[in-house]
mmCIF file of C-alpha atoms and ligand atoms in Angstrom:
data_model
loop_
_atom_site.group_PDB
_atom_site.id
_atom_site.type_symbol
_atom_site.label_atom_id
_atom_site.label_comp_id
_atom_site.label_asym_id
_atom_site.label_seq_id
_atom_site.Cartn_x
_atom_site.Cartn_y
_atom_site.Cartn_z
ATOM 1 C CA MET A 8 3.507 16.501 -8.378
ATOM 2 C CA ARG A 9 1.977 13.497 -10.095
ATOM 3 C CA ILE A 10 1.021 10.052 -8.387
ATOM 4 C CA GLY A 11 0.676 6.899 -10.238
ATOM 5 C CA VAL A 12 -1.907 4.443 -9.206
ATOM 6 C CA LEU A 13 -1.776 0.814 -10.200
ATOM 7 C CA ALA A 14 -5.067 0.199 -11.902
ATOM 8 C CA VAL A 15 -5.023 -3.375 -13.065
ATOM 9 C CA GLN A 16 -7.406 -4.661 -10.291
ATOM 10 C CA GLY A 17 -9.108 -3.763 -7.097
ATOM 11 C CA ALA A 18 -9.899 -0.503 -5.417
ATOM 12 C CA PHE A 19 -7.732 2.104 -7.505
ATOM 13 C CA VAL A 20 -10.894 4.487 -8.203
ATOM 14 C CA GLU A 21 -11.170 5.380 -4.374
ATOM 15 C CA HIS A 22 -7.628 6.303 -4.287
ATOM 16 C CA ILE A 23 -7.780 8.421 -7.492
ATOM 17 C CA ASN A 24 -11.021 10.048 -5.952
ATOM 18 C CA LYS A 25 -9.001 10.825 -2.984
ATOM 19 C CA LEU A 26 -6.079 12.297 -4.778
ATOM 20 C CA ARG A 27 -8.323 14.521 -6.849
ATOM 21 C CA GLN A 28 -9.868 15.768 -3.543
ATOM 22 C CA LEU A 29 -6.515 16.661 -2.571
ATOM 23 C CA ASP A 30 -5.965 18.377 -5.873
ATOM 24 C CA THR A 31 -3.135 15.838 -6.777
ATOM 25 C CA ASP A 32 -2.653 15.004 -10.452
ATOM 26 C CA CYS A 33 -2.677 11.083 -10.878
ATOM 27 C CA LEU A 34 -2.136 8.828 -13.546
ATOM 28 C CA GLU A 35 -3.634 5.322 -14.108
ATOM 29 C CA ILE A 36 -0.847 2.636 -14.486
ATOM 30 C CA ARG A 37 -2.333 -0.020 -16.704
ATOM 31 C CA LYS A 38 0.257 -0.999 -19.206
ATOM 32 C CA ARG A 39 4.032 -0.829 -19.747
ATOM 33 C CA SER A 40 4.058 2.377 -21.746
ATOM 34 C CA ASP A 41 2.414 4.155 -18.897
ATOM 35 C CA LEU A 42 5.650 3.787 -17.133
ATOM 36 C CA SER A 43 7.441 6.279 -19.547
ATOM 37 C CA LYS A 44 5.240 9.045 -18.130
ATOM 38 C CA ASN A 45 6.692 10.913 -15.215
ATOM 39 C CA ILE A 46 5.398 10.233 -11.877
ATOM 40 C CA ASN A 47 6.797 11.313 -8.232
ATOM 41 C CA GLY A 48 5.127 8.401 -6.291
ATOM 42 C CA LEU A 49 3.196 5.247 -6.641
ATOM 43 C CA ILE A 50 -0.060 3.923 -4.894
ATOM 44 C CA LEU A 51 -0.725 0.124 -4.816
ATOM 45 C CA PRO A 52 -4.363 -0.183 -3.817
ATOM 46 C CA GLY A 53 -6.416 -2.683 -2.113
ATOM 47 C CA GLY A 54 -7.893 -5.718 -4.028
ATOM 48 C CA GLU A 55 -6.825 -9.365 -4.468
ATOM 49 C CA SER A 56 -3.098 -9.581 -4.281
ATOM 50 C CA THR A 57 -2.924 -12.881 -6.023
ATOM 51 C CA ALA A 58 -4.873 -11.643 -8.936
ATOM 52 C CA MET A 59 -2.789 -8.484 -9.056
ATOM 53 C CA ARG A 60 0.457 -10.244 -8.977
ATOM 54 C CA LYS A 61 -0.756 -12.352 -11.901
ATOM 55 C CA LEU A 62 -1.665 -9.329 -14.009
ATOM 56 C CA LEU A 63 1.426 -7.543 -13.119
ATOM 57 C CA VAL A 64 3.402 -10.531 -14.707
ATOM 58 C CA GLU A 65 1.174 -10.883 -17.718
ATOM 59 C CA LEU A 66 1.243 -7.063 -18.412
ATOM 60 C CA GLU A 67 5.033 -6.986 -17.795
ATOM 61 C CA LEU A 68 4.798 -4.593 -15.075
ATOM 62 C CA LEU A 69 6.271 -6.364 -12.321
ATOM 63 C CA GLU A 70 10.050 -6.132 -12.994
ATOM 64 C CA PRO A 71 9.967 -2.621 -14.284
ATOM 65 C CA LEU A 72 7.836 -1.286 -11.195
ATOM 66 C CA LYS A 73 9.920 -3.245 -8.916
ATOM 67 C CA LYS A 74 13.164 -1.570 -10.418
ATOM 68 C CA MET A 75 11.365 1.806 -9.868
ATOM 69 C CA ILE A 76 10.883 0.984 -6.289
ATOM 70 C CA THR A 77 14.191 -0.266 -5.518
ATOM 71 C CA ASP A 78 15.604 2.845 -7.236
ATOM 72 C CA GLY A 79 13.825 4.903 -4.809
ATOM 73 C CA LEU A 80 10.393 5.763 -6.226
ATOM 74 C CA PRO A 81 8.052 6.464 -3.024
ATOM 75 C CA VAL A 82 5.578 3.958 -3.027
ATOM 76 C CA PHE A 83 2.326 3.523 -0.908
ATOM 77 C CA GLY A 84 0.623 0.199 -0.600
ATOM 78 C CA THR A 85 -2.807 -0.407 1.051
ATOM 79 C CA CYS A 86 -4.170 -3.712 2.117
ATOM 80 C CA ALA A 87 -3.261 -6.019 -1.191
ATOM 81 C CA GLY A 88 -0.791 -3.216 -1.747
ATOM 82 C CA MET A 89 0.976 -4.102 1.328
ATOM 83 C CA ILE A 90 1.073 -7.768 0.467
ATOM 84 C CA LEU A 91 2.384 -6.876 -3.000
ATOM 85 C CA LEU A 92 5.405 -4.992 -1.314
ATOM 86 C CA ALA A 93 6.192 -7.688 1.257
ATOM 87 C CA LYS A 94 9.334 -9.606 1.261
ATOM 88 C CA GLU A 95 7.553 -12.692 2.686
ATOM 89 C CA ILE A 96 3.762 -13.950 2.842
ATOM 90 C CA SER A 97 3.247 -16.459 5.582
ATOM 91 C CA ASP A 98 2.152 -19.889 4.252
ATOM 92 C CA SER A 99 3.312 -19.067 0.695
ATOM 93 C CA ASP A 100 6.682 -19.423 -1.143
ATOM 94 C CA THR A 101 5.725 -16.513 -3.446
ATOM 95 C CA HIS A 102 6.113 -12.957 -3.189
ATOM 96 C CA CYS A 103 5.501 -10.095 -5.614
ATOM 97 C CA PHE A 104 7.758 -6.980 -5.558
ATOM 98 C CA GLY A 105 9.507 -8.237 -2.177
ATOM 99 C CA THR A 106 10.979 -4.907 -1.686
ATOM 100 C CA LEU A 107 9.679 -4.349 1.673
ATOM 101 C CA ASP A 108 11.267 -6.247 4.657
ATOM 102 C CA ILE A 109 8.400 -7.605 6.440
ATOM 103 C CA THR A 110 6.361 -10.841 6.516
ATOM 104 C CA VAL A 111 2.731 -10.455 6.271
ATOM 105 C CA LYS A 112 -0.138 -12.931 7.084
ATOM 106 C CA ARG A 113 -3.050 -12.623 4.717
ATOM 107 C CA ASN A 114 -6.831 -12.617 5.554
ATOM 108 C CA ALA A 115 -5.420 -12.387 9.205
ATOM 109 C CA TYR A 116 -8.739 -11.512 10.922
ATOM 110 C CA GLY A 117 -10.882 -14.510 10.150
ATOM 111 C CA ARG A 118 -14.293 -14.724 8.258
ATOM 112 C CA GLN A 119 -16.554 -13.187 10.918
ATOM 113 C CA LEU A 120 -14.210 -10.215 11.655
ATOM 114 C CA GLY A 121 -12.976 -10.001 8.129
ATOM 115 C CA SER A 122 -14.071 -6.413 7.997
ATOM 116 C CA PHE A 123 -14.327 -3.799 10.475
ATOM 117 C CA ARG A 124 -13.571 -0.123 11.183
ATOM 118 C CA CYS A 125 -11.576 1.148 14.427
ATOM 119 C CA ILE A 126 -9.654 4.218 15.433
ATOM 120 C CA ASP A 127 -6.110 3.941 16.476
ATOM 121 C CA LYS A 128 -3.029 5.602 16.391
ATOM 122 C CA PHE A 129 -0.730 6.163 13.265
ATOM 123 C CA ASP A 130 2.445 8.015 13.817
ATOM 124 C CA GLY A 131 1.171 8.939 17.008
ATOM 125 C CA LYS A 132 -2.163 10.583 15.597
ATOM 126 C CA LEU A 133 -5.504 8.982 15.914
ATOM 127 C CA ILE A 134 -7.215 8.071 12.662
ATOM 128 C CA GLU A 135 -9.984 5.861 11.356
ATOM 129 C CA MET A 136 -8.888 2.441 10.042
ATOM 130 C CA PRO A 137 -11.079 0.443 7.851
ATOM 131 C CA PHE A 138 -9.869 -3.005 7.562
ATOM 132 C CA ILE A 139 -11.306 -5.333 4.872
ATOM 133 C CA ARG A 140 -10.019 -8.962 4.862
ATOM 134 C CA ALA A 141 -6.777 -7.314 5.822
ATOM 135 C CA PRO A 142 -3.217 -8.573 6.281
ATOM 136 C CA TYR A 143 -0.845 -7.547 9.142
ATOM 137 C CA ALA A 144 2.887 -7.635 9.622
ATOM 138 C CA ARG A 145 3.993 -10.568 11.882
ATOM 139 C CA ARG A 146 7.558 -9.697 11.361
ATOM 140 C CA ILE A 147 9.151 -6.487 10.516
ATOM 141 C CA GLY A 148 12.934 -6.034 9.591
ATOM 142 C CA GLU A 149 15.434 -3.765 11.591
ATOM 143 C CA ASN A 150 15.055 -0.982 8.822
ATOM 144 C CA VAL A 151 11.306 -1.044 9.117
ATOM 145 C CA LYS A 152 9.477 1.379 11.199
ATOM 146 C CA ASN A 153 6.231 0.418 12.858
ATOM 147 C CA LEU A 154 3.766 3.163 12.486
ATOM 148 C CA ALA A 155 0.713 1.849 13.816
ATOM 149 C CA THR A 156 -0.444 -1.132 15.874
ATOM 150 C CA HIS A 157 -4.041 -2.427 16.410
ATOM 151 C CA GLU A 158 -4.638 -4.808 19.065
ATOM 152 C CA ASP A 159 -0.937 -5.757 19.131
ATOM 153 C CA ARG A 160 -0.785 -6.444 15.528
ATOM 154 C CA ILE A 161 1.432 -4.163 13.147
ATOM 155 C CA VAL A 162 -0.760 -2.653 10.694
ATOM 156 C CA ALA A 163 1.269 0.222 9.233
ATOM 157 C CA VAL A 164 4.999 0.266 8.433
ATOM 158 C CA ARG A 165 7.575 2.329 6.554
ATOM 159 C CA GLN A 166 10.886 1.517 5.118
ATOM 160 C CA ASP A 167 12.782 4.493 3.450
ATOM 161 C CA ASN A 168 10.606 5.377 0.225
ATOM 162 C CA GLN A 169 8.053 2.455 1.075
ATOM 163 C CA LEU A 170 4.802 2.954 2.992
ATOM 164 C CA ALA A 171 2.243 0.347 3.570
ATOM 165 C CA THR A 172 -1.003 0.039 5.680
ATOM 166 C CA ALA A 173 -3.264 -3.180 6.214
ATOM 167 C CA PHE A 174 -6.160 -0.803 6.277
ATOM 168 C CA HIS A 175 -7.648 1.524 3.750
ATOM 169 C CA PRO A 176 -7.088 5.295 4.397
ATOM 170 C CA GLU A 177 -8.970 5.834 0.949
ATOM 171 C CA LEU A 178 -12.266 4.882 2.578
ATOM 172 C CA THR A 179 -12.235 7.785 5.193
ATOM 173 C CA ASN A 180 -12.396 11.353 5.412
ATOM 174 C CA ASP A 181 -9.067 11.522 6.774
ATOM 175 C CA THR A 182 -6.119 12.626 4.766
ATOM 176 C CA TYR A 183 -3.378 12.371 7.194
ATOM 177 C CA ILE A 184 -1.790 9.387 5.639
ATOM 178 C CA TYR A 185 -1.812 10.790 2.135
ATOM 179 C CA GLU A 186 -0.159 13.884 3.548
ATOM 180 C CA TYR A 187 2.343 11.596 5.176
ATOM 181 C CA PHE A 188 3.113 9.955 1.778
ATOM 182 C CA PHE A 189 3.322 13.396 0.242
ATOM 183 C CA ASP A 190 5.860 14.226 2.798
ATOM 184 C CA ILE A 191 7.956 11.329 2.061
ATOM 185 C CA ILE A 192 7.831 12.234 -1.711
ATOM 186 C CA ALA A 193 8.939 15.907 -0.688
ATOM 187 C CA LYS A 194 11.592 14.317 1.664
ATOM 188 C CA LYS A 195 10.120 16.029 4.650
ATOM 189 C CA LYS A 196 9.740 12.814 6.345
HETATM 190 N N1 LIG B 229 -7.373 -10.352 1.190
HETATM 191 C C1 LIG B 229 -6.686 -9.591 0.234
HETATM 192 C C2 LIG B 229 -5.519 -10.262 -0.309
HETATM 193 O O1 LIG B 229 -5.030 -11.038 0.302
HETATM 194 C C3 LIG B 229 -6.555 -8.040 0.513
HETATM 195 C C4 LIG B 229 -7.924 -7.514 0.663
HETATM 196 C C5 LIG B 229 -7.912 -6.019 0.584
HETATM 197 O O2 LIG B 229 -7.088 -5.384 -0.129
HETATM 198 N N2 LIG B 229 -8.945 -5.440 0.903
HETATM 199 O O3 LIG B 229 -5.051 -9.801 -1.277
#
């Protein structure tokens, strides 16, 4: 199994380190020719979603990646990655891939509480959740499953091949969400 990690901006190194820890082969996706190599899943990291979107357009990665996702490639977006997948962004007319039927609110926790860690349930299991200027999903479509809520806000969702968390599992020692993603790839979930 090989996982592609979008590596144009943001916290992609943390995901790559985590995948290596889990003995999983990974490929940095930086340019169009990287897409001709075989991958079984794709990770969209945290970072700055507006900068990432701009780079995806400039590097001509947006449309081909969007097609791979709509064709069923398993994808896991964390934080900015969740924003890249979202169909709608509150207070904005734009979106990036727009493949995940949710509306996200960016930078949803205000300046003072912009970053914090908590422990809450993901798919019924308690895990550590680091939030860094995180979004949350203020609306989810009927085909979207709510996997985690923190203080009444939806912070992890799944729609078929798409998984997204508002927090950063790559910054914890917990591997449960990666295993959950690997199960989606293996069609065990
Ligand atoms: N606030 C960032 C954005 O809107 C996301 C922050 C993150 O990925 N840690 O893109």
